[in-house]
Each structure stands twice: as C-alpha cells, then as structure tokens.
Short mmCIF file of C-alpha atoms in Angstrom, two decimals:
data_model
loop_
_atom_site.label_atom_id
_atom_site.label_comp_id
_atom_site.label_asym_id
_atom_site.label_seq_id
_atom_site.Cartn_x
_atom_site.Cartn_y
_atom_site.Cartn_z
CA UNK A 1 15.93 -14.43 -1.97
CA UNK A 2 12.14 -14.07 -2.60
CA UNK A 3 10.40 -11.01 -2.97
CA UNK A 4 9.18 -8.67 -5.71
CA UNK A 5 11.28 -6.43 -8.05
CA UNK A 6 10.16 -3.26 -9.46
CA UNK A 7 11.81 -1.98 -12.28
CA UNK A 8 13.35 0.55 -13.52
CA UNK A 9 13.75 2.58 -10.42
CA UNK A 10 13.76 6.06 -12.03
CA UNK A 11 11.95 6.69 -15.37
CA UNK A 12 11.69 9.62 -17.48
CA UNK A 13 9.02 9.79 -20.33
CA UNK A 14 8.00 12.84 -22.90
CA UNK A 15 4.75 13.81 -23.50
CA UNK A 16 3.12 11.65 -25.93
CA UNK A 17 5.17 8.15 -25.30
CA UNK A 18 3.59 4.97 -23.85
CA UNK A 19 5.58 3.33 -21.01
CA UNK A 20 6.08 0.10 -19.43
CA UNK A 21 7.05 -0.64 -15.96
CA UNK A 22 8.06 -3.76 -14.76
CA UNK A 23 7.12 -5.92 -11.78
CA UNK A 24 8.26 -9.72 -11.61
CA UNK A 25 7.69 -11.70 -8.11
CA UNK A 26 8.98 -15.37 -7.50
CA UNK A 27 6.82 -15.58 -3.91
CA UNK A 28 4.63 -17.65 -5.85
CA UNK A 29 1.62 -15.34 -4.90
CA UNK A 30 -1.86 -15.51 -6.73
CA UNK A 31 -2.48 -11.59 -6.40
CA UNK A 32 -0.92 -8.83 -7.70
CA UNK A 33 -1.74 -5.13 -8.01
CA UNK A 34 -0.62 -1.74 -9.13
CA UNK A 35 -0.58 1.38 -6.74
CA UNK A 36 0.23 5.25 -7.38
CA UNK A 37 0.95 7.46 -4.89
CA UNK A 38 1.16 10.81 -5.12
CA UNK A 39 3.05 13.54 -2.54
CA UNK A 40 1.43 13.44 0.95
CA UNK A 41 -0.96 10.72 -0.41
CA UNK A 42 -1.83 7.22 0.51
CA UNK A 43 -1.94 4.54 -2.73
CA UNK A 44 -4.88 4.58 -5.25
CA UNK A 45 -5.62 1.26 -6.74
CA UNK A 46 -4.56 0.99 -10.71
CA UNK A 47 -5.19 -2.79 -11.62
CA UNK A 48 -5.61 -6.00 -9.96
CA UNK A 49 -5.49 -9.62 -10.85
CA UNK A 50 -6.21 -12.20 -8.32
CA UNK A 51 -4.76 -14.94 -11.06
CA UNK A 52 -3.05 -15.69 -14.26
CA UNK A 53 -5.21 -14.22 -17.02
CA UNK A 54 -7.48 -12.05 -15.39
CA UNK A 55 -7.38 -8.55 -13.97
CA UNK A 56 -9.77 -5.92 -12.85
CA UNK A 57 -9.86 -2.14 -13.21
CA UNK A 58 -9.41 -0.46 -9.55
CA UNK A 59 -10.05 3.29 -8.54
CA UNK A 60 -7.71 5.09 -10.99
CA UNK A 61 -7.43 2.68 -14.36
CA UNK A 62 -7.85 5.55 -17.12
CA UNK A 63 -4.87 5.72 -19.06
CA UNK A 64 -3.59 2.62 -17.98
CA UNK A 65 -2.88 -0.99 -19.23
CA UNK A 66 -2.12 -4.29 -17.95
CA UNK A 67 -1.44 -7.85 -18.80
CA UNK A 68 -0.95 -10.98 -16.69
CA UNK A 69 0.39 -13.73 -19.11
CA UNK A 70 2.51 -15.09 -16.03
CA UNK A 71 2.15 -15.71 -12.44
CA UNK A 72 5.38 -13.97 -12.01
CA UNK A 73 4.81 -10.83 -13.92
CA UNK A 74 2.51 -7.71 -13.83
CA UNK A 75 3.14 -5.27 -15.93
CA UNK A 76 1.73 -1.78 -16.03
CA UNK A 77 1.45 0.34 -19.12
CA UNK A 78 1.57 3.80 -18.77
CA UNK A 79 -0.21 5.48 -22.00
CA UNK A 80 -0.58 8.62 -23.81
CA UNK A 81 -4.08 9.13 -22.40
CA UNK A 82 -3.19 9.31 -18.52
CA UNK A 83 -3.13 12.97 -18.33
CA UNK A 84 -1.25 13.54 -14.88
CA UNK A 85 1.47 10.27 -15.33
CA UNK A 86 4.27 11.73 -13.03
CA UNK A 87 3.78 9.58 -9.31
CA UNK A 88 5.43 7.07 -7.71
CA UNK A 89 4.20 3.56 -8.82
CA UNK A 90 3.94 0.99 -6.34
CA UNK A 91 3.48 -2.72 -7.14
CA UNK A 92 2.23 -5.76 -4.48
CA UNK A 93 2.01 -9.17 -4.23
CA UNK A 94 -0.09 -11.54 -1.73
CA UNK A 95 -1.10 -14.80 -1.36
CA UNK A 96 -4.41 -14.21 -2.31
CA UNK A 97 -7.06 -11.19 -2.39
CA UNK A 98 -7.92 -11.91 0.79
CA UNK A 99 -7.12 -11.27 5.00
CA UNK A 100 -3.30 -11.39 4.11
CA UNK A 101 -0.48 -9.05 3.86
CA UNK A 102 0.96 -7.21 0.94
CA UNK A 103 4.19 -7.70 -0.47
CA UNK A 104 5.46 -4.41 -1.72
CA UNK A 105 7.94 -3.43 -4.34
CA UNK A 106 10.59 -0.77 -4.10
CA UNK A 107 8.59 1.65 -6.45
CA UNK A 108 9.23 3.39 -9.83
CA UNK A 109 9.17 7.19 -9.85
CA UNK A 110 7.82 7.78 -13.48
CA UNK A 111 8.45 11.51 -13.77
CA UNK A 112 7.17 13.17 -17.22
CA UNK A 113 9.21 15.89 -18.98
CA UNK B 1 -12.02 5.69 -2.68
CA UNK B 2 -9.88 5.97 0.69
CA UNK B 3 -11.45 3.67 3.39
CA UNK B 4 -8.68 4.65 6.12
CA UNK B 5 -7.97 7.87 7.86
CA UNK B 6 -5.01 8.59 9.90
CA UNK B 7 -4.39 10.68 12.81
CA UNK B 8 -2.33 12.35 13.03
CA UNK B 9 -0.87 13.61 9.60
CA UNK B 10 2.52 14.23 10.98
CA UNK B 11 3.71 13.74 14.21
CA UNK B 12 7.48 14.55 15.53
CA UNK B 13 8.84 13.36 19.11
CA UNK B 14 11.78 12.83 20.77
CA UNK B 15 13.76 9.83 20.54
CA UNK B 16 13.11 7.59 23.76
CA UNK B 17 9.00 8.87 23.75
CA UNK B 18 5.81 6.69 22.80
CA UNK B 19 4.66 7.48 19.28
CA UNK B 20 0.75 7.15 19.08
CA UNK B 21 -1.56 7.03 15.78
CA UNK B 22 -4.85 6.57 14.84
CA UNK B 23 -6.88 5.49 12.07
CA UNK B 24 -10.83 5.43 11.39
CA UNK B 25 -12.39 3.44 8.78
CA UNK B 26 -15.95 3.73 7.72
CA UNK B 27 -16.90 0.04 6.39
CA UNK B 28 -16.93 -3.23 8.45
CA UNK B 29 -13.77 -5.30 7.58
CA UNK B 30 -12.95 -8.62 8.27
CA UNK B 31 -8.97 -7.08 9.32
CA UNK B 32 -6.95 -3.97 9.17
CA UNK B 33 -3.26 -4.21 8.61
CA UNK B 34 -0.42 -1.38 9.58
CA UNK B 35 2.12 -0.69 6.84
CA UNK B 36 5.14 1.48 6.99
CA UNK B 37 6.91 3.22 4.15
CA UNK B 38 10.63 4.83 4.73
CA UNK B 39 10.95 7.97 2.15
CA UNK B 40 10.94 6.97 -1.72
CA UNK B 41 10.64 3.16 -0.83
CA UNK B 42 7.97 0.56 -1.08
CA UNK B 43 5.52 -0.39 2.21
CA UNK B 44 6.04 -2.82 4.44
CA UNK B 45 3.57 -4.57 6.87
CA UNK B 46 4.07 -4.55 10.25
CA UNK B 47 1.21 -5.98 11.69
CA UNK B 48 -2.34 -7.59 10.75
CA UNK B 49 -5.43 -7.51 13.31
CA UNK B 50 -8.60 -9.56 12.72
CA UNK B 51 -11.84 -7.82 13.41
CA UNK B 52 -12.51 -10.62 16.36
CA UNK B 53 -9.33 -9.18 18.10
CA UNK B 54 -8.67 -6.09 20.47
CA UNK B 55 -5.51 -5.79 20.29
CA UNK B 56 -1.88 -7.30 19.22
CA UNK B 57 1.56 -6.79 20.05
CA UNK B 58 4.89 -7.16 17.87
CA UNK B 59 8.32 -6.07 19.47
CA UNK B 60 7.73 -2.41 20.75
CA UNK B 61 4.43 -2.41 18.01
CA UNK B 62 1.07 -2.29 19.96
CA UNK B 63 -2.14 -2.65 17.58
CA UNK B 64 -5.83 -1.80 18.94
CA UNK B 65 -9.16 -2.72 17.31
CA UNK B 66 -12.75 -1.29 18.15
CA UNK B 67 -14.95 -2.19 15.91
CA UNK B 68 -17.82 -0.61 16.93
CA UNK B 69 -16.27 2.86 17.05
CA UNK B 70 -14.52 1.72 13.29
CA UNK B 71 -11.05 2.90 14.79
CA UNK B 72 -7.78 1.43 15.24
CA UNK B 73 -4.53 2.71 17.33
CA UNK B 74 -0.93 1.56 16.82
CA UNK B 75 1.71 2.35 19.50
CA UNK B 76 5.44 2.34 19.39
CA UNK B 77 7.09 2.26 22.49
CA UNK B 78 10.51 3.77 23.34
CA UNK B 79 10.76 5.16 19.96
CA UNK B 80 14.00 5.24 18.02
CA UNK B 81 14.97 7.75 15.15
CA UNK B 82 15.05 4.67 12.58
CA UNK B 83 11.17 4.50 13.30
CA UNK B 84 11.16 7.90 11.10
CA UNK B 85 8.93 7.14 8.61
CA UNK B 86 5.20 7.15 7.29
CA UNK B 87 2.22 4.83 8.61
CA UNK B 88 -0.44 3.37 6.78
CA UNK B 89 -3.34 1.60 7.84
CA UNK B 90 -5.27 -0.86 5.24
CA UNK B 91 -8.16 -2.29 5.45
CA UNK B 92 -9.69 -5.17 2.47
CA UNK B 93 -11.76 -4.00 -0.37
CA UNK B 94 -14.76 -5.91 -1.20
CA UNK B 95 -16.62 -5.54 -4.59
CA UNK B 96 -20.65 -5.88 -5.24
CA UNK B 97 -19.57 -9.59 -5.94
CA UNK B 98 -18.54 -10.74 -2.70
CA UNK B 99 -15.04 -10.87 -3.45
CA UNK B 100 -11.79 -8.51 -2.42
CA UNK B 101 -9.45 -6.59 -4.37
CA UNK B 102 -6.79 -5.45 -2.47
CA UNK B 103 -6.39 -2.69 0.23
CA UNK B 104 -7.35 0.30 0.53
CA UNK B 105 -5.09 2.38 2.33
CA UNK B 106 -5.05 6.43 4.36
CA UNK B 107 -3.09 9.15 3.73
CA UNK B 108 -0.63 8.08 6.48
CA UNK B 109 1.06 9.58 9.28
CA UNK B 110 4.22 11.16 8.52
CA UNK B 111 6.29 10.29 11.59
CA UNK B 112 9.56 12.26 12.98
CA UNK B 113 11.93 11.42 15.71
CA UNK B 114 14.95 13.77 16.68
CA UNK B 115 17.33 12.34 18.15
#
C-alpha cells in the first residue's frame, strides 16, 4: 500500500539528548515537510524540501535539523537547543509545493522527561 | 504565521443535524483545502477548492469559496458521530520568491456529535 510512515509512534527523550524521528514515503512525491502541533493548535511549519537535496527553514526551525539524501525519506532532528520539544510531530508528503493535497503521517508524540 | 481561522473552535450537535464551519483567511490564494484530524492521528484531506470556484460537493461534504470576503464554509449534512473530529482549513504559502512551501493551516474546529 502507498502512503507515508511516521515513526516511532511514541518517543520519550531526557533533557539534553538529540532525537531523530523518522518519516519514509513510497508515493513517489517531490515535497515533503515537517509539522508540530501543539494542544488546541493548528500545525506550525518546521522544514520543507520541495526535492532531493534541498530544504528550507519554515515558521518554527530553531532547534531543529533536517536532511533529504532520498526522495523517500525526511528526517527530523530534534536537538538539545529546541527549548519546548514535547508536541506532536506531524510529517506530509505531496506531489509538489503547489495547489495539491497533503499526504499526512500518523504523527510522533515526542514527549520530554 | 497562521493564514486560516476557524469558526467555530468547538462545536457539538446531535447526531442526524448539519454541522457548519467557517474559516477566514487574510491573503489571496490560488486554493484552500479542508483537512480533518481524528484525536492523536495524522490529517486527512477532504476536499480542495480553487479560488475560480464557489463551491464543491463530496458525499455529505459541501465546500464554499468567496473570495472577496477571504472566507470559506464547509457543511456536513446528516451528521454521524464518526464525523467527531477536528477541521482544518489550509490555504498555500508563497515565499518573496514566487514559489510555495506548504500550507498553512487554523487552529481548527473541534467537532462533537452525541449520538
């Protein structure tokens, strides 16, 4: 089936540790981003990349890190420096950057203890 | 920054009732999209409406578009309580470039139907 997988689903970090979350999609899509939502929010753009190699800070990129070495796969870095970490990441997919739908993820609810 | 507004932030009705929300955006944009997201899952889009288009319809979904009032309506008819869930609307972010990067979405309306 094609779609895009967000993993791990739950994810616990301590103060002071860098974390990776992982998003892989096989919808052969050009664009992929990084969301985080907070309670009673709507999404806040992380990172971007509109294609292989390239990626562009969005609204809330401090403390954050991505790479795009593959079509399939976006990862997100959570670091040490984002001072308020615990949200629910989202991750999308779409065809391109523009006039089409987003492909969403199931989330990963990074909580910080 | 948040392009979308919704209206209301939480609405509950009774199963079998029309379930009406709104969203303003304060750009132009070339579409706006309605998203749904059930509790501690990821969105999913229910319907895309180009800015040269009033209004669209998709099973019991009804979309509106004004443009010149920057506001868009979607209606669910005969409303069921596995509608429960939070709305979205999205509109396209555009950078000093030219180009887009992404959506930006609202704060959602958290919906509620008793059964």
């Amino acid at each position: 089936d094609g779609g895009i997988t967000q993993s791990p689903k739950y994810l616990f970090r301590k103060e002071g540790q860098n974390v990776t979350l992982s998003c892989e999609q096989n919808l052969n899509h050009d664009a992929m981003y990084w969301y985080r939502q907070d309670p009673g929010q709507g999404l806040r753009l992380i990172y971007y990349s509109q294609i292989v190699n390239d990626f562009q800070k969005g609204d809330i990129a401090e403390g954050y890190s991505v790479s795009r070495e593959k079509k399939e796969s976006f990862p997100l870095t959570v670091t040490s420096a984002q001072k308020n970490p615990t949200a629910f990441y989202l991750c999308a997919s779409s065809p391109t950057a523009l006039n089409t739908e987003a492909f969403f993820g199931q989330g990963t609810r990074l909580t910080v203890v | 920054s948040q392009q979308g507004e919704e209206d209301p932030q939480a609405l509950s009705i009774q199963e079998g009732e029309n379930a009406t929300m709104n969203c303003s955006y304060k750009t132009s944009i070339n579409n706006l999209q309605w998203y749904r997201q059930n509790s501690g899952r990821g969105l999913v889009h229910l319907i895309l409406i180009r800015s040269n288009e009033r209004e669209k319809h998709s099973g019991r979904l009804r979309v509106t578009l004004d443009t010149s009032k920057k506001s868009s309506s979607l209606l669910i008819t005969a409303s069921r309580a596995a509608d429960t869930a939070s709305y979205f609307c999205a509109t396209d972010r555009w950078y000093s470039g030219g180009g887009a990067d992404g959506l930006t979405f609202g704060k959602g309306t958290h919906l509620i139907i008793q059964p």
